[in-house]
GROMACS .gro file of C-alpha atoms in nm:
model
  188
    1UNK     CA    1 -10.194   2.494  -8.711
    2UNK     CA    2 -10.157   2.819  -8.873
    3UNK     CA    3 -10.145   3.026  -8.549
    4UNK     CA    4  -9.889   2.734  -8.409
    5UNK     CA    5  -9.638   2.846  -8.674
    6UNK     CA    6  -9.691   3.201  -8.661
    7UNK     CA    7  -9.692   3.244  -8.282
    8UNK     CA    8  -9.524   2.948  -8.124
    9UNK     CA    9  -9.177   3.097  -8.202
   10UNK     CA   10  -9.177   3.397  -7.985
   11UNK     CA   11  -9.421   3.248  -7.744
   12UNK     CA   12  -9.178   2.992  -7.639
   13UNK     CA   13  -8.889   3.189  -7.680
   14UNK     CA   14  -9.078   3.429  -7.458
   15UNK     CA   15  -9.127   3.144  -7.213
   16UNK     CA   16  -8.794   2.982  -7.175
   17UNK     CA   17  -8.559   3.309  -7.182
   18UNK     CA   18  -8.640   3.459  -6.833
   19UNK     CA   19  -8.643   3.803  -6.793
   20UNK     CA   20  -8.471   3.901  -7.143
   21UNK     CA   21  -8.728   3.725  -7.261
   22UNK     CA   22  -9.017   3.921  -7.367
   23UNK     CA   23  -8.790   4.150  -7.576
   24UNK     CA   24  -8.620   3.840  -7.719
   25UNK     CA   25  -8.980   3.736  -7.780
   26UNK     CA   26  -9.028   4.072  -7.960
   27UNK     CA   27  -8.728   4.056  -8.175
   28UNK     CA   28  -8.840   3.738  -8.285
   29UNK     CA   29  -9.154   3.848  -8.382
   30UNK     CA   30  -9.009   4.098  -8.561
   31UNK     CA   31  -8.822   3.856  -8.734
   32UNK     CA   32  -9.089   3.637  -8.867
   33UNK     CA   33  -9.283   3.939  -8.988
   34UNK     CA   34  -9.109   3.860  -9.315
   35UNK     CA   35  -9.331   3.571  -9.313
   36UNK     CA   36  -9.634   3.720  -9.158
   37UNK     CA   37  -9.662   4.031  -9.388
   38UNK     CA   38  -9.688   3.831  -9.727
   39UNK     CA   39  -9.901   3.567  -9.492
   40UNK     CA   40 -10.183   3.853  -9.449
   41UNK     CA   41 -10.161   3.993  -9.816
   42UNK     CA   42 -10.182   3.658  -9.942
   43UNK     CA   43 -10.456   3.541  -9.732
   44UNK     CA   44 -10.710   3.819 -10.006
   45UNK     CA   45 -10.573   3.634 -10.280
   46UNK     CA   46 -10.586   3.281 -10.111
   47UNK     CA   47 -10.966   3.356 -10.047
   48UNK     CA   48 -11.052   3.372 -10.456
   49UNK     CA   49 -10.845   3.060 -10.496
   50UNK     CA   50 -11.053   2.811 -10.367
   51UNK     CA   51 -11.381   2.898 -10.544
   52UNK     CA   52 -11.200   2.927 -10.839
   53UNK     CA   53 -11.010   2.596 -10.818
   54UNK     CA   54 -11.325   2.429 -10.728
   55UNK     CA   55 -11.512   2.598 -11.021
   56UNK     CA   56 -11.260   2.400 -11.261
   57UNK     CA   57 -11.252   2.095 -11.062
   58UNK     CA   58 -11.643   2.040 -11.032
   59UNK     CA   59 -11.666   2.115 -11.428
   60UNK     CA   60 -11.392   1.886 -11.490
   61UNK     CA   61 -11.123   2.138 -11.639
   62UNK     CA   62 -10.788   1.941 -11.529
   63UNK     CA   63 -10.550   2.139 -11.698
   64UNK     CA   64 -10.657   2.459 -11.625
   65UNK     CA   65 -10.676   2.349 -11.278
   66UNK     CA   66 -10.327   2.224 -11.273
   67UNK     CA   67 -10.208   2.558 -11.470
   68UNK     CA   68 -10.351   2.808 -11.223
   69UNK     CA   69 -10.212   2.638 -10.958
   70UNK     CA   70  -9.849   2.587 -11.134
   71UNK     CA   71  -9.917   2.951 -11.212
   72UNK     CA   72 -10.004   3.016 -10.859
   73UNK     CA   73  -9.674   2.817 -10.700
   74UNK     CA   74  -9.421   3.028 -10.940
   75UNK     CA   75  -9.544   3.361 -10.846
   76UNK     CA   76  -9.485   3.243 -10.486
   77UNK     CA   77  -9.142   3.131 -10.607
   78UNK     CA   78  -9.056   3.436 -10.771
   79UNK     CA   79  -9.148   3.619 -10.484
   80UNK     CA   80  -9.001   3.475 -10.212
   81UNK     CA   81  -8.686   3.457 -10.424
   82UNK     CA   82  -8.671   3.835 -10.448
   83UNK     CA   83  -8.729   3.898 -10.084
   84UNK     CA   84  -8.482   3.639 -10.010
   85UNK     CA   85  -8.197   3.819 -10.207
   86UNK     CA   86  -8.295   4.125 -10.070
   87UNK     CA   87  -8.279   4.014  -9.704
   88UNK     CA   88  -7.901   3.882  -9.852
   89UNK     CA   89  -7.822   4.190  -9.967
   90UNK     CA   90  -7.991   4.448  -9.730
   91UNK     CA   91  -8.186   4.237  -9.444
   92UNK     CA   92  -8.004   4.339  -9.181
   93UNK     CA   93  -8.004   4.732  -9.269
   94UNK     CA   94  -8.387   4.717  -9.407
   95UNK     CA   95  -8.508   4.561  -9.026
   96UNK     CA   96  -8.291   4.789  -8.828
   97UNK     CA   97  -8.475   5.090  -9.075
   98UNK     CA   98  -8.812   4.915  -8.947
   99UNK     CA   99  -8.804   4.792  -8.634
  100UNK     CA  100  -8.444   4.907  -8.471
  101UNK     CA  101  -8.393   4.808  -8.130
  102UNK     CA  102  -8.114   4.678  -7.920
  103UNK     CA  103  -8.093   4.298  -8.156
  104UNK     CA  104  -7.878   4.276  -8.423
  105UNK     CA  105  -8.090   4.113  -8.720
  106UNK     CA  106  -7.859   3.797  -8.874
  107UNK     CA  107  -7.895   3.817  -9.236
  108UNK     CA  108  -7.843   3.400  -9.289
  109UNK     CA  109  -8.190   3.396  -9.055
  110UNK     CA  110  -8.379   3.661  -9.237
  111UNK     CA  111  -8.301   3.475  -9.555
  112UNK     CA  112  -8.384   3.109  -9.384
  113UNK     CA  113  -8.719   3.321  -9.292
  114UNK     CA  114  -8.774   3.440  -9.610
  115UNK     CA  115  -8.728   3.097  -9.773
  116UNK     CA  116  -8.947   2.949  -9.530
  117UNK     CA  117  -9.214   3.218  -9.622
  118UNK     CA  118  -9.216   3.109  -9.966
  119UNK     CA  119  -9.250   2.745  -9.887
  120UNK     CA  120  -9.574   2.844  -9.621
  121UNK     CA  121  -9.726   3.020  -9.900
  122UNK     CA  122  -9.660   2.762 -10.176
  123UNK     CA  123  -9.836   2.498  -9.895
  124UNK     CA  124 -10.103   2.757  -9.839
  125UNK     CA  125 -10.204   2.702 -10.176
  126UNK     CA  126 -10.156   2.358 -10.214
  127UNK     CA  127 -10.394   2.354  -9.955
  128UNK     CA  128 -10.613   2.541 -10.151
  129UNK     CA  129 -10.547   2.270 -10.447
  130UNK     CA  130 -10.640   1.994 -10.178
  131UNK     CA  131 -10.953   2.106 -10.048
  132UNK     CA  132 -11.080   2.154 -10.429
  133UNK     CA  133 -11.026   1.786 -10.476
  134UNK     CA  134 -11.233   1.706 -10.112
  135UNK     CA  135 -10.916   1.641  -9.937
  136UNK     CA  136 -10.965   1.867  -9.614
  137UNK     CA  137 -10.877   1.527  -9.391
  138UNK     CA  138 -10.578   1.434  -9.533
  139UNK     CA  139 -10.437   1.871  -9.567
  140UNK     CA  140 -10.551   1.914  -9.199
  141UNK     CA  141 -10.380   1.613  -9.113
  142UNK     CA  142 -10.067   1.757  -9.268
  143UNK     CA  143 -10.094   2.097  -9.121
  144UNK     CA  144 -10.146   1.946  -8.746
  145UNK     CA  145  -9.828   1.739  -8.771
  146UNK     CA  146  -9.588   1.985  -8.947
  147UNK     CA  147  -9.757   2.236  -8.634
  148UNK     CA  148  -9.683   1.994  -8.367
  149UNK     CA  149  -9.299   1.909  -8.531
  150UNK     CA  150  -9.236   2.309  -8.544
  151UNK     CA  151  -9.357   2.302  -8.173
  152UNK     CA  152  -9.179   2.008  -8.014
  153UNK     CA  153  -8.860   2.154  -8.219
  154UNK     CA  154  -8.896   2.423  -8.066
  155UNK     CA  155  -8.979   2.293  -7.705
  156UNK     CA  156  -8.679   1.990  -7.733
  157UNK     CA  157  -8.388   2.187  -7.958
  158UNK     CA  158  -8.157   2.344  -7.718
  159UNK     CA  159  -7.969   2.607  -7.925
  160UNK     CA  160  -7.784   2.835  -7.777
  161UNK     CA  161  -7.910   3.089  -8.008
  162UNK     CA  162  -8.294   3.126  -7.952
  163UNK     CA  163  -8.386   3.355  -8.245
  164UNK     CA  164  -8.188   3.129  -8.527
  165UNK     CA  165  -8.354   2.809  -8.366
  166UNK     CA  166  -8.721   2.995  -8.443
  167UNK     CA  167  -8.589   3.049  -8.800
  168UNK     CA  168  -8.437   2.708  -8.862
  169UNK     CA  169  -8.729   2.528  -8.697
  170UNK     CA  170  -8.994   2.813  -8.923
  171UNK     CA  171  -8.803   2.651  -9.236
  172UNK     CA  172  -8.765   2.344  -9.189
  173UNK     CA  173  -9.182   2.315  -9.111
  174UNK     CA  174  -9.259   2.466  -9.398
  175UNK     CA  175  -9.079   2.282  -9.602
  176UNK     CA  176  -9.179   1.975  -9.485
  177UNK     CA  177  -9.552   2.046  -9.487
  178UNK     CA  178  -9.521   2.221  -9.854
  179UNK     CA  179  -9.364   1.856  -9.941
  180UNK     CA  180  -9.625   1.680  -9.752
  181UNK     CA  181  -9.912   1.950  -9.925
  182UNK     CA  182  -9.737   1.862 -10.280
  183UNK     CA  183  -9.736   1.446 -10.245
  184UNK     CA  184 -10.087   1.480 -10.150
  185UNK     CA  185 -10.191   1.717 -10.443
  186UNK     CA  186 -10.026   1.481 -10.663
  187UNK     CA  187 -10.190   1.194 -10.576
  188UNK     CA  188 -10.521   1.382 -10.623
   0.00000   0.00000   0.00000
């Protein structure tokens, strides 16, 4: 489900734009690097997370448990708020710095990608939260839906803008499956 989120966008961009399409493909990778950068530093943290939660879930500790991951969910919040402003503020000039090329980076989509970011890692550990409590069904569950909405979004929405349908369609997934992640944890 993870891969379907992180690849499907320029994959089917890739697919359904003819022969402008591997560099719109590109670009769009580009774009959702915002996510995928965070994704891969979070993913060392994310791995000390679950031992930990399950530590303080098998001995019992319910607040602490709760704290860490409230703890957990704001430093994702804080974070993804800063990059957010700074994609308002400098997105456009910061990915033309990094990446150039002959697309014009759309500061509304870097900061719909940067929100989206913020949700995917807030679900990510959720996840985490869920599979403490022996809830792996139910999470995967979650994460194979939200991954097949995000695809059939993707395969069915007929924007005329490719690129802002990736980022609309990367938010709106994430937030979805970070509210589906959250219901879950709270019923746990």
């Amino acid at each position: 489900a993870e891969q379907t989120f992180l690849n499907a966008g320029p994959l089917l961009v890739e697919a359904s734009e003819g022969e402008g399409g591997a560099a719109l493909a590109g670009f769009t990778f580009n774009v959702l690097l915002i996510a995928r950068a965070p994704l891969q530093l979070f993913q060392a943290v994310q791995t000390s997370i679950l031992p930990h939660l399950t530590r303080m879930r098998a001995s019992g500790e319910t607040d602490p448990f709760r704290r860490s991951v409230n703890l957990t969910l704001a430093a994702i919040a804080a974070f993804a708020a800063c990059v957010a402003l700074v994609m308002l503020a400098a997105g456009p000039l910061v990915m033309d710095l990094l990446f150039g090329g002959e697309f014009d980076y759309e500061r509304g989509g870097l900061v719909l990608v940067s929100l989206g970011m913020g949700l995917y890692l807030a679900a990510a550990t959720l996840n985490q939260a869920l599979l403490a409590h022996g809830r792996a069904p139910q999470a995967a569950a979650a994460w194979v839906a939200c991954a097949a909405a995000f695809a059939l979004f993707l395969l069915l929405a007929d924007f005329d803008d490719r690129v802002l349908q990736v980022e609309i369609a990367f938010l709106g997934a994430a937030a979805v499956l970070c509210a589906l992640l959250h219901t879950l944890y709270r019923r746990a």
